[in-house]
Amino acid sequence: MRVRARRGVVRSGGEPTPRGRATGGAGPVRTRERFLEGEAVEGGVRSPILGSWQRSRSLGLSPDQADLPFRTDFDPDSRLVRAAIPVLDRLQSRFAGSQMNISVADARGIVLMRRFGDASMVRTLPAFQRVPGFVFAEQYAGTNGIGLALAERQLIRVYGAEHFAERSQGNACRALPVRDPLSGRIEGVLCFGYPRGAENPALATLIRKAAEAVERRLLGQSSLRERALLRSYLDARADVAAGPHTRIGVDELAPELHPADRAVLLDKATELISCAQRGAVELRLSDGRRVTLVSRPTTSASGVEGIAVEAVLTGPESRPPGAVPSRADDAVASARLAALSFRRPPRDRPVLLVPDRLHVGPVPDRRAGAAPAQGGAGRERAYPAYPAAPAGEPDLPADSRPLASGLVLVGEPTVGEYALAARRRLELLSEASARIGTTLDVRRTAEELAETAIPRLADFVTIDLPESVLRGEESADPLGELRRTVVRGIRDDLPFSPVDKRIDFGPTTPQLRCLVSGQAVLEPDLKVAAGWLAQDPELSGQLLAAVHSLITVPLVARGVVLGVASFYRSQDPAPFGDDDRSLAQELASRAALSMDNARQYTHERAMVLALQRSLLPHELPDLDAVDVAHRYLPAESDVGGDWYDVIPLSGTRVGLFVGDVVGHGMLSAATMGRLRTAARSFAELDFPPDEVLAHLDNVVGRLDREDPESEDFGIIGATCLYAVYDPITQQCAMARAGHPPPALVGPDGTVSFPDLPAGPPLGLGGLPFETAEVHLPEDSQLVLYTDGLIEDRDRDVDEVLDRLRGALAHSEHTPDEACQTVLDLVAPDHPYDDIALLVARTHAVDRNRIATWDLAADPALVGEVRADAVRQLADWGLDETAFAVELILSELVTNAVRHGAGPIRVRLLHAHNLICEVSDTSNTAPHLRRAASTDEGGRGLFLVAQLSQSWGTRYTTQGKVIWAECALDAA
């Protein structure tokens, strides 16, 4: 059975058999056809090929196009041609008789020379391809080996239908850029072409070795040029008559030249060479002696122009006896000039400093029979004299005459520029290590990357990050949720997309290509960057008036895609080069690692903060005793264990907590949750403040002993302040465990800090806590806070307390207004510790809403109390609760008479609920139990529990109080 497919046949159980020009060999035939028909093919072709196809289509190229441009403006005897000829001859011999063809093209894609394994292959070529000059650049020929190698700037492979043009469908090729070893700049491309069926993985190794051989020959040409410069310099010095001055090398300028002095001399000499002009600069050695570096032009016999840098040692030493003063050398005279200001070298020239290409050290031996030494080897005893200055040059003062001189460096200016640029790049990387990643904030780290790169690498930088990365998460779709995060530049008037705008990069843009490939993408000339131009033609057209070159780098760390950084050049007319791309890649890698650290920290901090907030109270209860407001402000660096709580207590009282667990992070937040739960439990048992803190102290000690991580994280500790306010007596009982005292704001606005007994922090164990009572008139404010509010490494505590006093001295403020004022005026701008703040405005219970009866321990009085209570409820308009209150009071008073000790007090409190209290002087605790059907008693407290909303017992210094609270809508 056969199933017919698009332009092909699929046999049952087999692969489709492609049809068309590329049949019978490798190549994504159907994928290319679908692409040409406008279908999506992202999953069926390699990303470099797809990117080239898309660029070819955006340039308007046709796959049927057969013509290629022909150029005559190339040098047939260029350095690249001379270096490549022997290599291509050997390759031709190796592939003799095969269908292999080897081509060399220059950096513009112009084919300079070709070799064939079979000479008859020439006859199969179009006439214009049989001679050098035809162009295989991508913008003319579409996807091909030479053009794609120049676009991708790396080893590439194109085979069969991966070629854009129909004419190349039956071929395959491998191509590799050839670089100048000194500059790193691409000089051209070496390309192997062969029939599609002759694919061999060994060709990748062979083409690399061949390219390295060409590059070594290019380096050899540079060596010859520099040796010629050195020869011309020595020949000029050999013609000078002997004189009184000694010629020495840099190693002999001082008896024991310090390594730092030597490094400074060589660095300055490199800068002088890069200036490509006559000049001088004076330096002082670490031993106090002065050295003048002098640069002078020199030209070899073949016309190579270069710069020689000499070192002249000067000083106040007197001249040798009998020495005749003479005119100073022109170079020494120029040493009197101010230090030179060195221009920045063109940044398009990549840097590779090869030390043995520059002459360093003493003048080589020039005596009879001695060949010119290289690299500073060879020394002689009798050195020629320093030459005299030309007529018209000023004499050098006697105290600054040269004592010794010698050659330091010789080379072409471009070599000096490369060395200088290399050092500056190392300096930039070193600076980046200190400037990038100073905070654990993703956005700020991105800004630091841009600030570091401008203007020493780029003039404008844009950085785009997914929204999820800014939140501290990994991006599920980093290509689809990019948002402009940073825009920086030497000026602000360029029309880059603004910060926070959603960015959607097209498939041919450099940014998307770099994100897909994971490698930096260089666009030396944006005017021909089809993908970049197609992204937004209007915006790109405006930007082209200012920027001309682009490097875009993916921000990837630990396998996580964080975004993309784009570096633009504007002022420097030279385009970006591969060395700039490498530098941008290194900067981006370092920044990405810092950004990922910040992202992970942000994620962890968000988790801890979520845990912290989930463990804090979400809604505070509506209370009769106080109006409460609160604030929680986490630290910028890490989340701690600060907490607060408001707990309703019996008798309309309220408990107010604020505490701080030592440390930061998940452990502190979890410990805070456990401690808050324990504190609430102890408070609801109606323990006095000092006893509550004593129980919490035991809890913290137990947590520390039981925690298996305590050895790694240190001892668990905490501070705490607990206050209980009674609106009936308007007394506030407080105790603290190593915590700052509260602030009390009177009704008239006076602010005080009561001197409470400090108490030890929780967790030390064995030390007592003390309770102090303070009277709080109605409409007072009790302000509780953690130490993050007042303690700061850059502020004095006393000054902060004065600011807190001023912020609270407004009795008319509501608790919420007071909280906000304190945070605005007192809290540090960048808190390094959490801040918990609790403000409570006190109220007093109306005396008309309190009814009290004192009675002896006589069962006969139970009925009288019930009757009095019913009459009081009628006065309050609470007749509907009378039945429940009668039963509750009957049971509670009867229990007090039978099991307690007199005198007995009964109290009714009319608050938002009705509270019944019966107190006596005994400490016996009542217990709720379920009575059996045969029991005659034991059902009293069970009835109380059923009729009331809640009930309980609290102990006082005089005995105990049993209370029950009834909802006012109870029948």
PDB file of N, CA, C and O in Angstrom, residues 121-148:
ATOM      1  N   MET A 121      36.789  19.727 -13.002  1.00  0.00           N
ATOM      2  CA  MET A 121      35.629  20.346 -12.379  1.00  0.00           C
ATOM      3  C   MET A 121      35.472  21.801 -12.800  1.00  0.00           C
ATOM      4  O   MET A 121      34.365  22.351 -12.746  1.00  0.00           O
ATOM      5  N   VAL A 122      36.591  22.433 -13.211  1.00  0.00           N
ATOM      6  CA  VAL A 122      36.519  23.839 -13.601  1.00  0.00           C
ATOM      7  C   VAL A 122      35.553  24.018 -14.759  1.00  0.00           C
ATOM      8  O   VAL A 122      34.833  25.019 -14.845  1.00  0.00           O
ATOM      9  N   ARG A 123      35.514  23.041 -15.649  1.00  0.00           N
ATOM     10  CA  ARG A 123      34.680  23.187 -16.842  1.00  0.00           C
ATOM     11  C   ARG A 123      33.189  23.139 -16.521  1.00  0.00           C
ATOM     12  O   ARG A 123      32.360  23.569 -17.324  1.00  0.00           O
ATOM     13  N   THR A 124      32.858  22.613 -15.344  1.00  0.00           N
ATOM     14  CA  THR A 124      31.438  22.546 -14.962  1.00  0.00           C
ATOM     15  C   THR A 124      30.940  23.845 -14.343  1.00  0.00           C
ATOM     16  O   THR A 124      29.747  23.983 -14.090  1.00  0.00           O
ATOM     17  N   LEU A 125      31.846  24.783 -14.053  1.00  0.00           N
ATOM     18  CA  LEU A 125      31.462  26.036 -13.398  1.00  0.00           C
ATOM     19  C   LEU A 125      31.014  27.054 -14.429  1.00  0.00           C
ATOM     20  O   LEU A 125      31.486  27.066 -15.570  1.00  0.00           O
ATOM     21  N   PRO A 126      30.119  27.975 -14.042  1.00  0.00           N
ATOM     22  CA  PRO A 126      29.825  29.112 -14.915  1.00  0.00           C
ATOM     23  C   PRO A 126      31.104  29.904 -15.168  1.00  0.00           C
ATOM     24  O   PRO A 126      32.021  29.917 -14.353  1.00  0.00           O
ATOM     25  N   ALA A 127      31.140  30.593 -16.284  1.00  0.00           N
ATOM     26  CA  ALA A 127      32.366  31.283 -16.699  1.00  0.00           C
ATOM     27  C   ALA A 127      32.831  32.291 -15.651  1.00  0.00           C
ATOM     28  O   ALA A 127      34.030  32.399 -15.357  1.00  0.00           O
ATOM     29  N   PHE A 128      31.889  33.033 -15.053  1.00  0.00           N
ATOM     30  CA  PHE A 128      32.314  34.091 -14.120  1.00  0.00           C
ATOM     31  C   PHE A 128      32.836  33.522 -12.807  1.00  0.00           C
ATOM     32  O   PHE A 128      33.456  34.235 -12.029  1.00  0.00           O
ATOM     33  N   GLN A 129      32.593  32.215 -12.513  1.00  0.00           N
ATOM     34  CA  GLN A 129      33.118  31.608 -11.299  1.00  0.00           C
ATOM     35  C   GLN A 129      34.472  30.943 -11.507  1.00  0.00           C
ATOM     36  O   GLN A 129      35.011  30.365 -10.574  1.00  0.00           O
ATOM     37  N   ARG A 130      35.025  31.028 -12.700  1.00  0.00           N
ATOM     38  CA  ARG A 130      36.311  30.389 -12.949  1.00  0.00           C
ATOM     39  C   ARG A 130      37.482  31.302 -12.609  1.00  0.00           C
ATOM     40  O   ARG A 130      38.628  30.865 -12.617  1.00  0.00           O
ATOM     41  N   VAL A 131      37.207  32.552 -12.337  1.00  0.00           N
ATOM     42  CA  VAL A 131      38.259  33.501 -11.973  1.00  0.00           C
ATOM     43  C   VAL A 131      37.888  34.139 -10.650  1.00  0.00           C
ATOM     44  O   VAL A 131      36.711  34.207 -10.292  1.00  0.00           O
ATOM     45  N   PRO A 132      38.862  34.627  -9.876  1.00  0.00           N
ATOM     46  CA  PRO A 132      38.550  35.276  -8.597  1.00  0.00           C
ATOM     47  C   PRO A 132      37.685  36.515  -8.793  1.00  0.00           C
ATOM     48  O   PRO A 132      37.765  37.185  -9.830  1.00  0.00           O
ATOM     49  N   GLY A 133      36.853  36.791  -7.791  1.00  0.00           N
ATOM     50  CA  GLY A 133      36.091  38.022  -7.795  1.00  0.00           C
ATOM     51  C   GLY A 133      34.608  37.855  -7.574  1.00  0.00           C
ATOM     52  O   GLY A 133      33.928  38.838  -7.234  1.00  0.00           O
ATOM     53  N   PHE A 134      34.040  36.661  -7.764  1.00  0.00           N
ATOM     54  CA  PHE A 134      32.606  36.544  -7.548  1.00  0.00           C
ATOM     55  C   PHE A 134      32.307  36.471  -6.053  1.00  0.00           C
ATOM     56  O   PHE A 134      33.125  36.009  -5.259  1.00  0.00           O
ATOM     57  N   VAL A 135      31.111  36.944  -5.673  1.00  0.00           N
ATOM     58  CA  VAL A 135      30.778  37.177  -4.262  1.00  0.00           C
ATOM     59  C   VAL A 135      29.778  36.126  -3.788  1.00  0.00           C
ATOM     60  O   VAL A 135      28.734  35.924  -4.426  1.00  0.00           O
ATOM     61  N   PHE A 136      30.110  35.487  -2.642  1.00  0.00           N
ATOM     62  CA  PHE A 136      29.230  34.490  -2.040  1.00  0.00           C
ATOM     63  C   PHE A 136      28.695  34.970  -0.684  1.00  0.00           C
ATOM     64  O   PHE A 136      28.339  34.155   0.159  1.00  0.00           O
ATOM     65  N   ALA A 137      28.652  36.295  -0.482  1.00  0.00           N
ATOM     66  CA  ALA A 137      28.075  36.799   0.766  1.00  0.00           C
ATOM     67  C   ALA A 137      26.596  36.442   0.834  1.00  0.00           C
ATOM     68  O   ALA A 137      25.924  36.308  -0.185  1.00  0.00           O
ATOM     69  N   GLU A 138      26.078  36.301   2.050  1.00  0.00           N
ATOM     70  CA  GLU A 138      24.709  35.832   2.243  1.00  0.00           C
ATOM     71  C   GLU A 138      23.688  36.770   1.615  1.00  0.00           C
ATOM     72  O   GLU A 138      22.669  36.319   1.085  1.00  0.00           O
ATOM     73  N   GLN A 139      23.942  38.080   1.629  1.00  0.00           N
ATOM     74  CA  GLN A 139      22.954  39.011   1.103  1.00  0.00           C
ATOM     75  C   GLN A 139      22.804  38.924  -0.410  1.00  0.00           C
ATOM     76  O   GLN A 139      21.869  39.483  -0.980  1.00  0.00           O
ATOM     77  N   TYR A 140      23.740  38.216  -1.061  1.00  0.00           N
ATOM     78  CA  TYR A 140      23.646  38.039  -2.508  1.00  0.00           C
ATOM     79  C   TYR A 140      23.327  36.590  -2.896  1.00  0.00           C
ATOM     80  O   TYR A 140      22.551  36.352  -3.812  1.00  0.00           O
ATOM     81  N   ALA A 141      23.933  35.644  -2.208  1.00  0.00           N
ATOM     82  CA  ALA A 141      23.818  34.238  -2.592  1.00  0.00           C
ATOM     83  C   ALA A 141      22.874  33.447  -1.707  1.00  0.00           C
ATOM     84  O   ALA A 141      22.670  32.258  -1.941  1.00  0.00           O
ATOM     85  N   GLY A 142      22.304  34.065  -0.678  1.00  0.00           N
ATOM     86  CA  GLY A 142      21.443  33.324   0.232  1.00  0.00           C
ATOM     87  C   GLY A 142      22.248  32.393   1.118  1.00  0.00           C
ATOM     88  O   GLY A 142      23.453  32.581   1.344  1.00  0.00           O
ATOM     89  N   THR A 143      21.600  31.373   1.631  1.00  0.00           N
ATOM     90  CA  THR A 143      22.260  30.449   2.554  1.00  0.00           C
ATOM     91  C   THR A 143      23.304  29.620   1.816  1.00  0.00           C
ATOM     92  O   THR A 143      23.002  28.867   0.902  1.00  0.00           O
ATOM     93  N   ASN A 144      24.582  29.784   2.213  1.00  0.00           N
ATOM     94  CA  ASN A 144      25.691  29.018   1.633  1.00  0.00           C
ATOM     95  C   ASN A 144      26.818  28.999   2.641  1.00  0.00           C
ATOM     96  O   ASN A 144      26.766  29.680   3.669  1.00  0.00           O
ATOM     97  N   GLY A 145      27.858  28.210   2.373  1.00  0.00           N
ATOM     98  CA  GLY A 145      28.916  28.030   3.356  1.00  0.00           C
ATOM     99  C   GLY A 145      29.657  29.307   3.684  1.00  0.00           C
ATOM    100  O   GLY A 145      29.815  29.680   4.854  1.00  0.00           O
ATOM    101  N   ILE A 146      30.152  30.017   2.663  1.00  0.00           N
ATOM    102  CA  ILE A 146      30.944  31.224   2.905  1.00  0.00           C
ATOM    103  C   ILE A 146      30.093  32.297   3.575  1.00  0.00           C
ATOM    104  O   ILE A 146      30.496  32.910   4.573  1.00  0.00           O
ATOM    105  N   GLY A 147      28.909  32.554   3.034  1.00  0.00           N
ATOM    106  CA  GLY A 147      28.069  33.600   3.599  1.00  0.00           C
ATOM    107  C   GLY A 147      27.652  33.309   5.022  1.00  0.00           C
ATOM    108  O   GLY A 147      27.656  34.203   5.880  1.00  0.00           O
ATOM    109  N   LEU A 148      27.295  32.047   5.325  1.00  0.00           N
ATOM    110  CA  LEU A 148      26.837  31.718   6.675  1.00  0.00           C
ATOM    111  C   LEU A 148      27.994  31.720   7.672  1.00  0.00           C
ATOM    112  O   LEU A 148      27.815  32.076   8.838  1.00  0.00           O
TER     113      LEU A 148
END
